[in-house]
mmCIF file of C-alpha atoms in Angstrom:
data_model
loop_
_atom_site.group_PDB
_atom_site.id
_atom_site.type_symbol
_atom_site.label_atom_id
_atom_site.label_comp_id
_atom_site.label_asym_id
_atom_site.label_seq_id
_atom_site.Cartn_x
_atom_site.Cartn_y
_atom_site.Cartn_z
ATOM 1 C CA UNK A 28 34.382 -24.074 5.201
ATOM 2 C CA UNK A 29 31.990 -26.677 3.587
ATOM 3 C CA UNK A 30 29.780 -26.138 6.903
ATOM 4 C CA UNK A 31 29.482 -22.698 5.822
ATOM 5 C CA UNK A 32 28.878 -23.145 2.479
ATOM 6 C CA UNK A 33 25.910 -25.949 3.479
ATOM 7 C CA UNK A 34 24.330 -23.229 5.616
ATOM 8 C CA UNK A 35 24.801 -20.433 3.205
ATOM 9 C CA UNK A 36 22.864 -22.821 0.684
ATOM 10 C CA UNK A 37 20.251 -23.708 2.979
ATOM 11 C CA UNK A 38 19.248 -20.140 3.859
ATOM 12 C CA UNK A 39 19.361 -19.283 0.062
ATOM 13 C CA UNK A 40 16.775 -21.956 0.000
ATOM 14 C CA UNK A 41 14.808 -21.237 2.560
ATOM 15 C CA UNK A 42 14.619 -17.121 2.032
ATOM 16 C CA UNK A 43 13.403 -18.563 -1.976
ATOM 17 C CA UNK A 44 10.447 -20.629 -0.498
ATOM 18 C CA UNK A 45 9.529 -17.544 2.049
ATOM 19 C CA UNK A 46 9.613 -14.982 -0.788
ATOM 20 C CA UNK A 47 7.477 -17.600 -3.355
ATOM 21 C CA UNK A 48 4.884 -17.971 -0.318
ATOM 22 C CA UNK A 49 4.737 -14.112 0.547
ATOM 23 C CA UNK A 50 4.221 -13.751 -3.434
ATOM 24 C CA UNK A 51 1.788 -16.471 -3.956
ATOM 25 C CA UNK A 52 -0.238 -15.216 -0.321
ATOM 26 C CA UNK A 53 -0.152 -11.384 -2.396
ATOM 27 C CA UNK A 54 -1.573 -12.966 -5.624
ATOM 28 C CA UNK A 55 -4.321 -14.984 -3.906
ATOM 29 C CA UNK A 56 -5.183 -11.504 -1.781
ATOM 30 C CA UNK A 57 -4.561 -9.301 -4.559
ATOM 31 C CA UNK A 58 -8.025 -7.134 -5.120
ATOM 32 C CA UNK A 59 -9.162 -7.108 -8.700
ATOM 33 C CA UNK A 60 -9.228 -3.181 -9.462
ATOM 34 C CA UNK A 61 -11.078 -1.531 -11.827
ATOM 35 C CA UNK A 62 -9.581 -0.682 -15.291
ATOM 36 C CA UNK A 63 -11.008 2.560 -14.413
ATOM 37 C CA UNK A 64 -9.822 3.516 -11.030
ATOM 38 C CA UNK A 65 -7.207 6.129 -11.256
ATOM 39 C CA UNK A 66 -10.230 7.690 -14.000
ATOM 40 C CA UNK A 67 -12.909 8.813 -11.006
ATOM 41 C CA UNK A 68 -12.304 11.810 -9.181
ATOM 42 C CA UNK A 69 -12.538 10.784 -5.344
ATOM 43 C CA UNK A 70 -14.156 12.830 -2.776
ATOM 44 C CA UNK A 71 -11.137 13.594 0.279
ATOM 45 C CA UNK A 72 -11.362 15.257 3.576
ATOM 46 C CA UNK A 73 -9.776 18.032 2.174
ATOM 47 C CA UNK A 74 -11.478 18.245 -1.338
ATOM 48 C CA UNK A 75 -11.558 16.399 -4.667
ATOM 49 C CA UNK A 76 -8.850 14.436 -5.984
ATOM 50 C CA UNK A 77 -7.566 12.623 -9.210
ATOM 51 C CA UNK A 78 -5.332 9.770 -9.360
ATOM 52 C CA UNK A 79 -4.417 10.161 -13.316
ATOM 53 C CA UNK A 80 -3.155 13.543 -12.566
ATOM 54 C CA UNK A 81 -1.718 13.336 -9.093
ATOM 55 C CA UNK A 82 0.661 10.042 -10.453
ATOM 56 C CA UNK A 83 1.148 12.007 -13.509
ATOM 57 C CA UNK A 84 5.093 13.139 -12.800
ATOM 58 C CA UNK A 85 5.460 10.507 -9.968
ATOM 59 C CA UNK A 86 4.098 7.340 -8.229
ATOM 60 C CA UNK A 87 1.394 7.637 -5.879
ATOM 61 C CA UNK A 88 0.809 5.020 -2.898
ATOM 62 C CA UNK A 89 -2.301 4.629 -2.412
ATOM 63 C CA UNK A 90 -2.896 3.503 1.344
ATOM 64 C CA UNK A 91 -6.298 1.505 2.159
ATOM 65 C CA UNK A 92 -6.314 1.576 6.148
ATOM 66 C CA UNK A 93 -9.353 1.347 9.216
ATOM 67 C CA UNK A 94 -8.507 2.320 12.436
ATOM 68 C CA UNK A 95 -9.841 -1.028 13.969
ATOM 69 C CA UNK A 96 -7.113 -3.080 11.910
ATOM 70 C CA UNK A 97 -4.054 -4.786 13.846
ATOM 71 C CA UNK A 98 -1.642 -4.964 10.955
ATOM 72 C CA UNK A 99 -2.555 -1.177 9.995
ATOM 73 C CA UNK A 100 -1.008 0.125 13.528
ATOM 74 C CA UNK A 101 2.429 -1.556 12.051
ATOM 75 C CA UNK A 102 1.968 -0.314 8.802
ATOM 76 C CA UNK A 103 0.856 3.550 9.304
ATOM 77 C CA UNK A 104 4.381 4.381 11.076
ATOM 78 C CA UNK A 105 5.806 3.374 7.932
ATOM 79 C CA UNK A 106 3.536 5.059 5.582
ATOM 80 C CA UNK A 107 3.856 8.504 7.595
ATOM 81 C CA UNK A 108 7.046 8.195 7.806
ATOM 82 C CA UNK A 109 6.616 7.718 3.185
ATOM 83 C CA UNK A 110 4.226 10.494 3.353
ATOM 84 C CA UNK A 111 6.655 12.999 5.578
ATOM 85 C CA UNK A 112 9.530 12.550 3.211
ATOM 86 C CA UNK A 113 8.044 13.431 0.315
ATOM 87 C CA UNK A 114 6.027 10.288 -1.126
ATOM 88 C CA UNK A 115 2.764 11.048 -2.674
ATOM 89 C CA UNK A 116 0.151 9.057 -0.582
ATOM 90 C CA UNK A 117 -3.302 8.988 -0.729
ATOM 91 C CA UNK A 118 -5.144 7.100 2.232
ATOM 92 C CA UNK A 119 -8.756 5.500 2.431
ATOM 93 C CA UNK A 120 -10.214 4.724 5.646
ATOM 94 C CA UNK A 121 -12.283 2.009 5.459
ATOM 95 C CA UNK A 122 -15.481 1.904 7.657
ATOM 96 C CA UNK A 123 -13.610 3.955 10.158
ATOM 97 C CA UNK A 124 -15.982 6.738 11.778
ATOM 98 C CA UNK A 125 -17.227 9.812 10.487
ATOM 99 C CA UNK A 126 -15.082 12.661 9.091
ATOM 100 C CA UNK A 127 -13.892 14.724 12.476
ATOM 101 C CA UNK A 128 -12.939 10.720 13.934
ATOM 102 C CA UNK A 129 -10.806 9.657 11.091
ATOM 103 C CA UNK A 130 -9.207 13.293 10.511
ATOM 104 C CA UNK A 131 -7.906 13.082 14.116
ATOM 105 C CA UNK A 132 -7.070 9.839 13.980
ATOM 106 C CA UNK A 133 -4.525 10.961 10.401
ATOM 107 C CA UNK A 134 -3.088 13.892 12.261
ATOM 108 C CA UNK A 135 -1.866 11.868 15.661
ATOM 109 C CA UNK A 136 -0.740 9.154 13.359
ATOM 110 C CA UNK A 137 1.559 11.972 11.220
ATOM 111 C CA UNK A 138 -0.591 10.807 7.865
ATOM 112 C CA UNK A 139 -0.362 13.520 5.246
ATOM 113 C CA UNK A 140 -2.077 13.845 1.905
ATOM 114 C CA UNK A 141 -5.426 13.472 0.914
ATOM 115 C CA UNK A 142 -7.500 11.274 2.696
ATOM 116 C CA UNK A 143 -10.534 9.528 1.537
ATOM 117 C CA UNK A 144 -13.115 8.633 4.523
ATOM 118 C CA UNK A 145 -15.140 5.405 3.103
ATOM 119 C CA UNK A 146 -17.592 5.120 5.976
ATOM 120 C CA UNK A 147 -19.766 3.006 4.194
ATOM 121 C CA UNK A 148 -17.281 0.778 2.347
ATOM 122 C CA UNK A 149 -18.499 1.797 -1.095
ATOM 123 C CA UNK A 150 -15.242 3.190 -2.201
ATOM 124 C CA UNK A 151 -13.490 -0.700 -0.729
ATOM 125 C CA UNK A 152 -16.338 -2.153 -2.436
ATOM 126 C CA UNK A 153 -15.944 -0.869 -5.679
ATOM 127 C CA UNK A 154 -11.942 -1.697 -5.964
ATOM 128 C CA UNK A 155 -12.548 -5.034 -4.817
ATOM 129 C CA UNK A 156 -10.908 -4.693 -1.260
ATOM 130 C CA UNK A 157 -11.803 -6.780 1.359
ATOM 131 C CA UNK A 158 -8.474 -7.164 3.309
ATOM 132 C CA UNK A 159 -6.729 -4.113 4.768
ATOM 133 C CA UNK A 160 -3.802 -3.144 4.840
ATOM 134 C CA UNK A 161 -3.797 -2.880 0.671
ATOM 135 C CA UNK A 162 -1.339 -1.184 -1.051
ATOM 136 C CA UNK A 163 -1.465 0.331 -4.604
ATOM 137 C CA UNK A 164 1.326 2.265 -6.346
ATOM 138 C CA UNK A 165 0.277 4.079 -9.180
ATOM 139 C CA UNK A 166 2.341 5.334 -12.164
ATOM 140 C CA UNK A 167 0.439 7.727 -14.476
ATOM 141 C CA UNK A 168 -3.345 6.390 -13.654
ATOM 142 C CA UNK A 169 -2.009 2.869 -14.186
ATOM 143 C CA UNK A 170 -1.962 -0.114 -11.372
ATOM 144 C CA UNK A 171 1.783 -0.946 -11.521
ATOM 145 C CA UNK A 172 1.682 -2.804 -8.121
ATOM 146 C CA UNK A 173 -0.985 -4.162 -5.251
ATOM 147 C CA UNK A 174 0.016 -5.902 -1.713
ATOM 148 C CA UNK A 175 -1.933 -6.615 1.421
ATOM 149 C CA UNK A 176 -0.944 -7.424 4.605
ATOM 150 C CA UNK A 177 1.913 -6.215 6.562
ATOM 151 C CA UNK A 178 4.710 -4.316 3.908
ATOM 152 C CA UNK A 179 7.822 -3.419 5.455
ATOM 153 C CA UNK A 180 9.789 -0.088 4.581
ATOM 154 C CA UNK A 181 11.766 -1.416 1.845
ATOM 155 C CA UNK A 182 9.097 -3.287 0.166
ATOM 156 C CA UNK A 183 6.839 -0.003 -0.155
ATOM 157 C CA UNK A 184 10.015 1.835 -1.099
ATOM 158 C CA UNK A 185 11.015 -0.554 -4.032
ATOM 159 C CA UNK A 186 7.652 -0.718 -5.834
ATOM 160 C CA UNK A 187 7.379 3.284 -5.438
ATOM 161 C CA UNK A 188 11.534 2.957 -7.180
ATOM 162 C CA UNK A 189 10.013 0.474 -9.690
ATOM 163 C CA UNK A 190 7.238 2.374 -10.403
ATOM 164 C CA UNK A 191 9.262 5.048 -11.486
ATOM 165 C CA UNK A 192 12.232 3.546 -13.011
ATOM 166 C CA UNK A 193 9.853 1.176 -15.004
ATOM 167 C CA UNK A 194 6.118 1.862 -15.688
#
């Protein structure tokens, strides 16, 4: 029994040090958004868009992507998957082709929603993003959350919950 307990302890430990590294990697990588960025109408594939009135009722994920990023082909499964069951997601592709490129590339990945093509990276620039994926859940044209990196289900599901619940 006390074997048990020691190795229940130990993993207690050790899954607190992996969630204050994965934290402290998030805050280091975190972009430094705009106060205004939910304010600017952005131009989409399918039109014009607002952020303050599209998280109005409920969260939006916002979903910064390129088609030449690793982690991305791990995290777009999981974002369609968001996106299919109702989640509000808007994604920007970052330096990712022209129009016709990245709106094939959305529709055999299953991405729905509007979609933002920054070709250029101006759109990236402006919010400060230089690692993709990035993640932003927005609550009534207010940041409530930011990631990079790889984000599993769960993760993206409880700061969309929090979001809600809390903001």
């Amino acid at each position: 029994m006390t074997r048990i307990k020691r190795w229940l302890r130990e993993a207690a430990v050790l899954v607190l040090i992996a969630a204050a590294i994965i934290w402290g990697m998030d805050w280091l990588r975190a972009p430094q958004l705009p106060a205004d960025l939910a304010q600017k109408p952005l131009t989409t594939l399918q039109g014009e868009v607002n952020l303050v009135t599209l998280s109005q009722d409920k969260p939006v994920l916002v979903y910064v992507w390129a088609t030449w990023c690793g982690v991305c082909k791990l995290t777009t499964p999981t974002v369609a998957a968001l996106s299919q069951n109702g989640t509000q997601v808007v994604t920007v592709a970052l330096r990712s082709g022209d129009d016709p490129r990245v709106a094939t590339w959305l529709e055999k990945k299953g991405l729905r929603g509007p979609a933002v093509n920054d070709e250029n990276g101006a759109v990236s620039q402006r919010w400060d993003i230089s690692v993709t994926p990035t993640f932003i859940v927005l609550q009534q044209g207010k940041v409530v959350s930011t990631t990079t990196g790889w984000s599993s289900s769960w993760g993206l599901k409880l700061r969309l919950w929090w979001a809600e619940k809390f903001s």
